[in-house]
Amino acid sequence: MHIRSWALGVCALFLGGAIPAAADPNRIVSLDYCADAYVLALAERDHILALSADAARPYAWGRDRMAGIAQHDGSAEAILDLKPDLVIHSGLEHLKSVHMLDRFGIEIIDIGYSQSLDHGRKALLKVGAALGEDKKARHMLASIDGRLMAAQKQVAMLEKTHKRPSALYLTPSGITTGRGTYIDEVMALAGIDNQLAENGVDGWSSVGLEALAAKPPAW
């Protein structure tokens, strides 16, 4: 792997990083499952060259939309073979590939990992601008904000007669979240108290069976 990376670096130096970026990209690759969601939501289907290896996993948003779209293994070699004019990633993984692709002059958009709904909004608009799909991104954002506003009104009505339930967000691998994440924010908007946040925990964490048994959440 180190030899292949070194060879690619030498090639990049000799070629001068000569893959030009298109004004309106039509050969798009997403590098991880977070980026997959933005690309599937905004890009024209025939402009998507490939999605990440995680795009079809049960937890991936848009897996029902990706039939017929190729997937890659995240290596710089595989992505260079596709000859993309735009690569989108969230900084979660494949950072060595990102650095190598950058040396070849491929346009790279880093949307970052969303820790809040506001960050997600900005990422949506950023990808929309990069794809030449500003109007679609703004329309999608307006729809999302409209649904959030409607949900908040429903929650406000329910809270007049119902106590807010307590819940624990838990992934299949046992990862949960406290304060300061978009999951905590969504739970609050839905009228649900985040049990881990109530316990004073910040950010992403793990939880053991003993802790769950000692204080089981309502949900």
Tab-separated table of C-alpha atoms in Angstrom:
chain	number	residue	atom	x	y	z
A	1	MET	CA	0.000	0.000	0.000
A	2	HIS	CA	2.858	2.387	0.850
A	3	ILE	CA	4.594	1.576	-2.463
A	4	ARG	CA	1.419	2.270	-4.461
A	5	SER	CA	0.882	5.571	-2.638
A	6	TRP	CA	4.499	6.578	-3.275
A	7	ALA	CA	4.151	5.713	-6.971
A	8	LEU	CA	0.978	7.788	-7.248
A	9	GLY	CA	2.769	10.706	-5.619
A	10	VAL	CA	5.603	10.503	-8.135
A	11	CYS	CA	3.086	10.413	-11.002
A	12	ALA	CA	1.327	13.451	-9.578
A	13	LEU	CA	4.585	15.391	-9.524
A	14	PHE	CA	5.356	14.529	-13.152
A	15	LEU	CA	1.828	15.165	-14.402
A	16	GLY	CA	1.614	18.438	-12.520
A	17	GLY	CA	-1.805	17.487	-11.125
A	18	ALA	CA	-3.573	17.853	-14.433
A	19	ILE	CA	-7.192	16.804	-13.996
A	20	PRO	CA	-9.191	20.004	-14.515
A	21	ALA	CA	-12.323	20.736	-12.487
A	22	ALA	CA	-15.486	21.378	-14.473
A	23	ALA	CA	-17.568	24.504	-13.937
A	24	ASP	CA	-20.639	22.309	-13.507
A	25	PRO	CA	-19.325	18.889	-12.453
A	26	ASN	CA	-20.906	15.877	-14.100
A	27	ARG	CA	-18.519	13.153	-12.913
A	28	ILE	CA	-19.121	13.056	-9.164
A	29	VAL	CA	-17.791	10.666	-6.531
A	30	SER	CA	-18.786	10.655	-2.853
A	31	LEU	CA	-16.185	9.284	-0.483
A	32	ASP	CA	-18.176	8.251	2.616
A	33	TYR	CA	-21.741	7.488	3.650
A	34	CYS	CA	-22.439	11.008	4.936
A	35	ALA	CA	-21.364	12.475	1.594
A	36	ASP	CA	-23.407	9.798	-0.208
A	37	ALA	CA	-26.601	11.243	1.257
A	38	TYR	CA	-25.929	14.761	-0.028
A	39	VAL	CA	-24.914	13.513	-3.471
A	40	LEU	CA	-27.962	11.262	-3.816
A	41	ALA	CA	-30.236	14.078	-2.673
A	42	LEU	CA	-28.872	16.776	-4.969
A	43	ALA	CA	-26.931	15.411	-7.945
A	44	GLU	CA	-28.433	14.281	-11.229
A	45	ARG	CA	-28.321	10.505	-11.197
A	46	ASP	CA	-26.354	10.190	-14.441
A	47	HIS	CA	-23.711	12.548	-13.017
A	48	ILE	CA	-22.868	10.192	-10.125
A	49	LEU	CA	-19.882	7.992	-10.975
A	50	ALA	CA	-19.705	6.097	-7.694
A	51	LEU	CA	-20.727	6.077	-4.041
A	52	SER	CA	-18.885	4.762	-1.009
A	53	ALA	CA	-18.722	1.110	-0.011
A	54	ASP	CA	-21.163	1.931	2.826
A	55	ALA	CA	-23.880	3.390	0.591
A	56	ALA	CA	-25.969	0.203	0.639
A	57	ARG	CA	-25.679	-0.533	4.362
A	58	PRO	CA	-28.868	-0.522	6.484
A	59	TYR	CA	-27.912	2.711	8.283
A	60	ALA	CA	-27.159	4.632	5.067
A	61	TRP	CA	-29.652	7.268	3.962
A	62	GLY	CA	-30.705	6.859	0.343
A	63	ARG	CA	-29.773	3.185	-0.003
A	64	ASP	CA	-33.110	2.674	-1.774
A	65	ARG	CA	-32.063	5.251	-4.396
A	66	MET	CA	-28.670	3.843	-5.321
A	67	ALA	CA	-29.607	0.796	-7.388
A	68	GLY	CA	-27.383	0.664	-10.452
A	69	ILE	CA	-24.818	3.173	-9.152
A	70	ALA	CA	-21.274	1.852	-8.741
A	71	GLN	CA	-19.444	1.760	-5.423
A	72	HIS	CA	-15.722	2.178	-4.718
A	73	ASP	CA	-13.386	0.941	-1.992
A	74	GLY	CA	-12.139	4.384	-0.961
A	75	SER	CA	-8.632	3.965	-2.354
A	76	ALA	CA	-7.050	6.753	-4.385
A	77	GLU	CA	-6.303	4.266	-7.161
A	78	ALA	CA	-9.951	3.235	-7.539
A	79	ILE	CA	-11.176	6.819	-7.556
A	80	LEU	CA	-8.526	8.018	-10.011
A	81	ASP	CA	-9.575	5.227	-12.385
A	82	LEU	CA	-13.072	6.768	-12.430
A	83	LYS	CA	-11.676	10.140	-13.607
A	84	PRO	CA	-14.001	12.299	-11.477
A	85	ASP	CA	-14.148	16.063	-11.729
A	86	LEU	CA	-15.520	16.421	-8.182
A	87	VAL	CA	-15.085	14.380	-5.000
A	88	ILE	CA	-17.235	15.097	-1.931
A	89	HIS	CA	-16.383	13.868	1.566
A	90	SER	CA	-17.181	14.608	5.204
A	91	GLY	CA	-13.717	14.051	6.655
A	92	LEU	CA	-14.701	10.804	8.366
A	93	GLU	CA	-12.330	8.453	6.556
A	94	HIS	CA	-10.048	7.881	3.540
A	95	LEU	CA	-8.061	11.038	4.331
A	96	LYS	CA	-4.934	9.635	2.644
A	97	SER	CA	-6.970	9.249	-0.535
A	98	VAL	CA	-8.223	12.829	-0.199
A	99	HIS	CA	-4.657	14.157	0.014
A	100	MET	CA	-3.589	12.126	-3.007
A	101	LEU	CA	-6.572	13.204	-5.108
A	102	ASP	CA	-5.854	16.801	-4.203
A	103	ARG	CA	-2.311	16.401	-5.545
A	104	PHE	CA	-3.803	15.308	-8.854
A	105	GLY	CA	-5.776	18.543	-9.041
A	106	ILE	CA	-9.212	17.001	-8.563
A	107	GLU	CA	-11.717	19.376	-6.984
A	108	ILE	CA	-12.586	18.225	-3.469
A	109	ILE	CA	-15.453	19.477	-1.320
A	110	ASP	CA	-15.146	18.828	2.421
A	111	ILE	CA	-18.558	19.228	4.050
A	112	GLY	CA	-17.337	18.212	7.507
A	113	TYR	CA	-19.169	15.964	9.939
A	114	SER	CA	-22.445	17.528	11.049
A	115	GLN	CA	-22.657	18.098	14.795
A	116	SER	CA	-25.740	20.309	14.550
A	117	LEU	CA	-28.737	20.979	12.335
A	118	ASP	CA	-27.237	24.345	11.428
A	119	HIS	CA	-24.089	22.639	10.163
A	120	GLY	CA	-26.258	20.282	8.117
A	121	ARG	CA	-28.051	23.253	6.557
A	122	LYS	CA	-24.750	24.863	5.591
A	123	ALA	CA	-23.441	21.589	4.166
A	124	LEU	CA	-26.574	21.167	2.044
A	125	LEU	CA	-26.157	24.640	0.555
A	126	LYS	CA	-22.414	24.076	0.052
A	127	VAL	CA	-22.961	20.875	-1.922
A	128	GLY	CA	-25.794	22.473	-3.880
A	129	ALA	CA	-23.488	25.327	-4.903
A	130	ALA	CA	-20.693	22.924	-5.882
A	131	LEU	CA	-23.051	20.868	-8.062
A	132	GLY	CA	-24.773	23.844	-9.657
A	133	GLU	CA	-27.957	22.799	-7.840
A	134	ASP	CA	-28.452	25.875	-5.643
A	135	LYS	CA	-32.177	26.073	-6.340
A	136	LYS	CA	-32.741	22.409	-5.492
A	137	ALA	CA	-30.753	22.760	-2.252
A	138	ARG	CA	-32.684	25.853	-1.160
A	139	HIS	CA	-36.010	24.174	-1.969
A	140	MET	CA	-35.007	21.096	0.036
A	141	LEU	CA	-33.897	23.259	2.947
A	142	ALA	CA	-37.194	25.161	2.928
A	143	SER	CA	-39.060	21.838	2.989
A	144	ILE	CA	-36.970	20.572	5.917
A	145	ASP	CA	-37.468	23.776	7.904
A	146	GLY	CA	-41.199	23.660	7.185
A	147	ARG	CA	-41.459	20.120	8.560
A	148	LEU	CA	-39.421	21.058	11.623
A	149	MET	CA	-41.694	24.022	12.310
A	150	ALA	CA	-44.801	21.847	11.974
A	151	ALA	CA	-43.284	19.266	14.324
A	152	GLN	CA	-42.482	21.942	16.913
A	153	LYS	CA	-46.089	23.129	16.858
A	154	GLN	CA	-47.333	19.575	17.411
A	155	VAL	CA	-44.882	19.085	20.273
A	156	ALA	CA	-45.987	22.350	21.907
A	157	MET	CA	-49.605	21.160	21.789
A	158	LEU	CA	-48.757	17.737	23.233
A	159	GLU	CA	-46.698	19.217	26.063
A	160	LYS	CA	-49.789	20.979	27.364
A	161	THR	CA	-51.273	17.626	28.361
A	162	HIS	CA	-48.370	15.158	28.320
A	163	LYS	CA	-45.072	14.873	30.160
A	164	ARG	CA	-41.969	14.809	27.971
A	165	PRO	CA	-40.689	11.225	27.683
A	166	SER	CA	-37.062	10.315	28.294
A	167	ALA	CA	-35.209	8.285	25.693
A	168	LEU	CA	-31.760	6.948	24.904
A	169	TYR	CA	-30.385	7.015	21.370
A	170	LEU	CA	-28.496	3.789	20.736
A	171	THR	CA	-26.811	2.384	17.627
A	172	PRO	CA	-26.438	-1.377	17.001
A	173	SER	CA	-22.787	-1.077	18.092
A	174	GLY	CA	-23.737	0.448	21.451
A	175	ILE	CA	-22.848	4.066	20.661
A	176	THR	CA	-25.054	6.777	22.113
A	177	THR	CA	-24.978	10.554	22.439
A	178	GLY	CA	-25.273	13.237	25.077
A	179	ARG	CA	-25.371	17.012	24.706
A	180	GLY	CA	-24.024	18.993	21.781
A	181	THR	CA	-24.839	16.708	18.840
A	182	TYR	CA	-27.443	16.863	16.103
A	183	ILE	CA	-29.150	13.777	17.553
A	184	ASP	CA	-29.610	15.570	20.878
A	185	GLU	CA	-30.956	18.582	18.975
A	186	VAL	CA	-33.445	16.479	16.997
A	187	MET	CA	-34.640	14.725	20.156
A	188	ALA	CA	-35.281	18.093	21.824
A	189	LEU	CA	-37.228	19.328	18.789
A	190	ALA	CA	-39.315	16.145	18.928
A	191	GLY	CA	-40.190	16.798	22.567
A	192	ILE	CA	-37.997	14.020	23.944
A	193	ASP	CA	-35.527	14.383	26.808
A	194	ASN	CA	-32.147	12.829	26.051
A	195	GLN	CA	-31.370	10.633	29.049
A	196	LEU	CA	-27.609	10.801	28.550
A	197	ALA	CA	-27.717	14.600	28.287
A	198	GLU	CA	-29.728	14.694	31.523
A	199	ASN	CA	-26.885	12.739	33.134
A	200	GLY	CA	-24.447	15.479	32.127
A	201	VAL	CA	-22.709	13.589	29.313
A	202	ASP	CA	-21.434	15.567	26.313
A	203	GLY	CA	-20.900	14.321	22.765
A	204	TRP	CA	-20.750	10.745	21.543
A	205	SER	CA	-20.240	7.974	24.055
A	206	SER	CA	-20.915	4.324	24.790
A	207	VAL	CA	-23.259	2.836	27.341
A	208	GLY	CA	-23.057	-0.475	29.180
A	209	LEU	CA	-25.844	-2.907	30.036
A	210	GLU	CA	-25.375	-2.166	33.738
A	211	ALA	CA	-26.127	1.521	33.216
A	212	LEU	CA	-29.211	0.687	31.158
A	213	ALA	CA	-30.467	-1.729	33.801
A	214	ALA	CA	-29.883	0.780	36.608
A	215	LYS	CA	-31.827	3.534	34.875
A	216	PRO	CA	-33.824	2.199	31.933
A	217	PRO	CA	-35.147	4.869	29.557
A	218	ALA	CA	-38.825	5.045	28.676
A	219	TRP	CA	-37.834	4.604	25.035
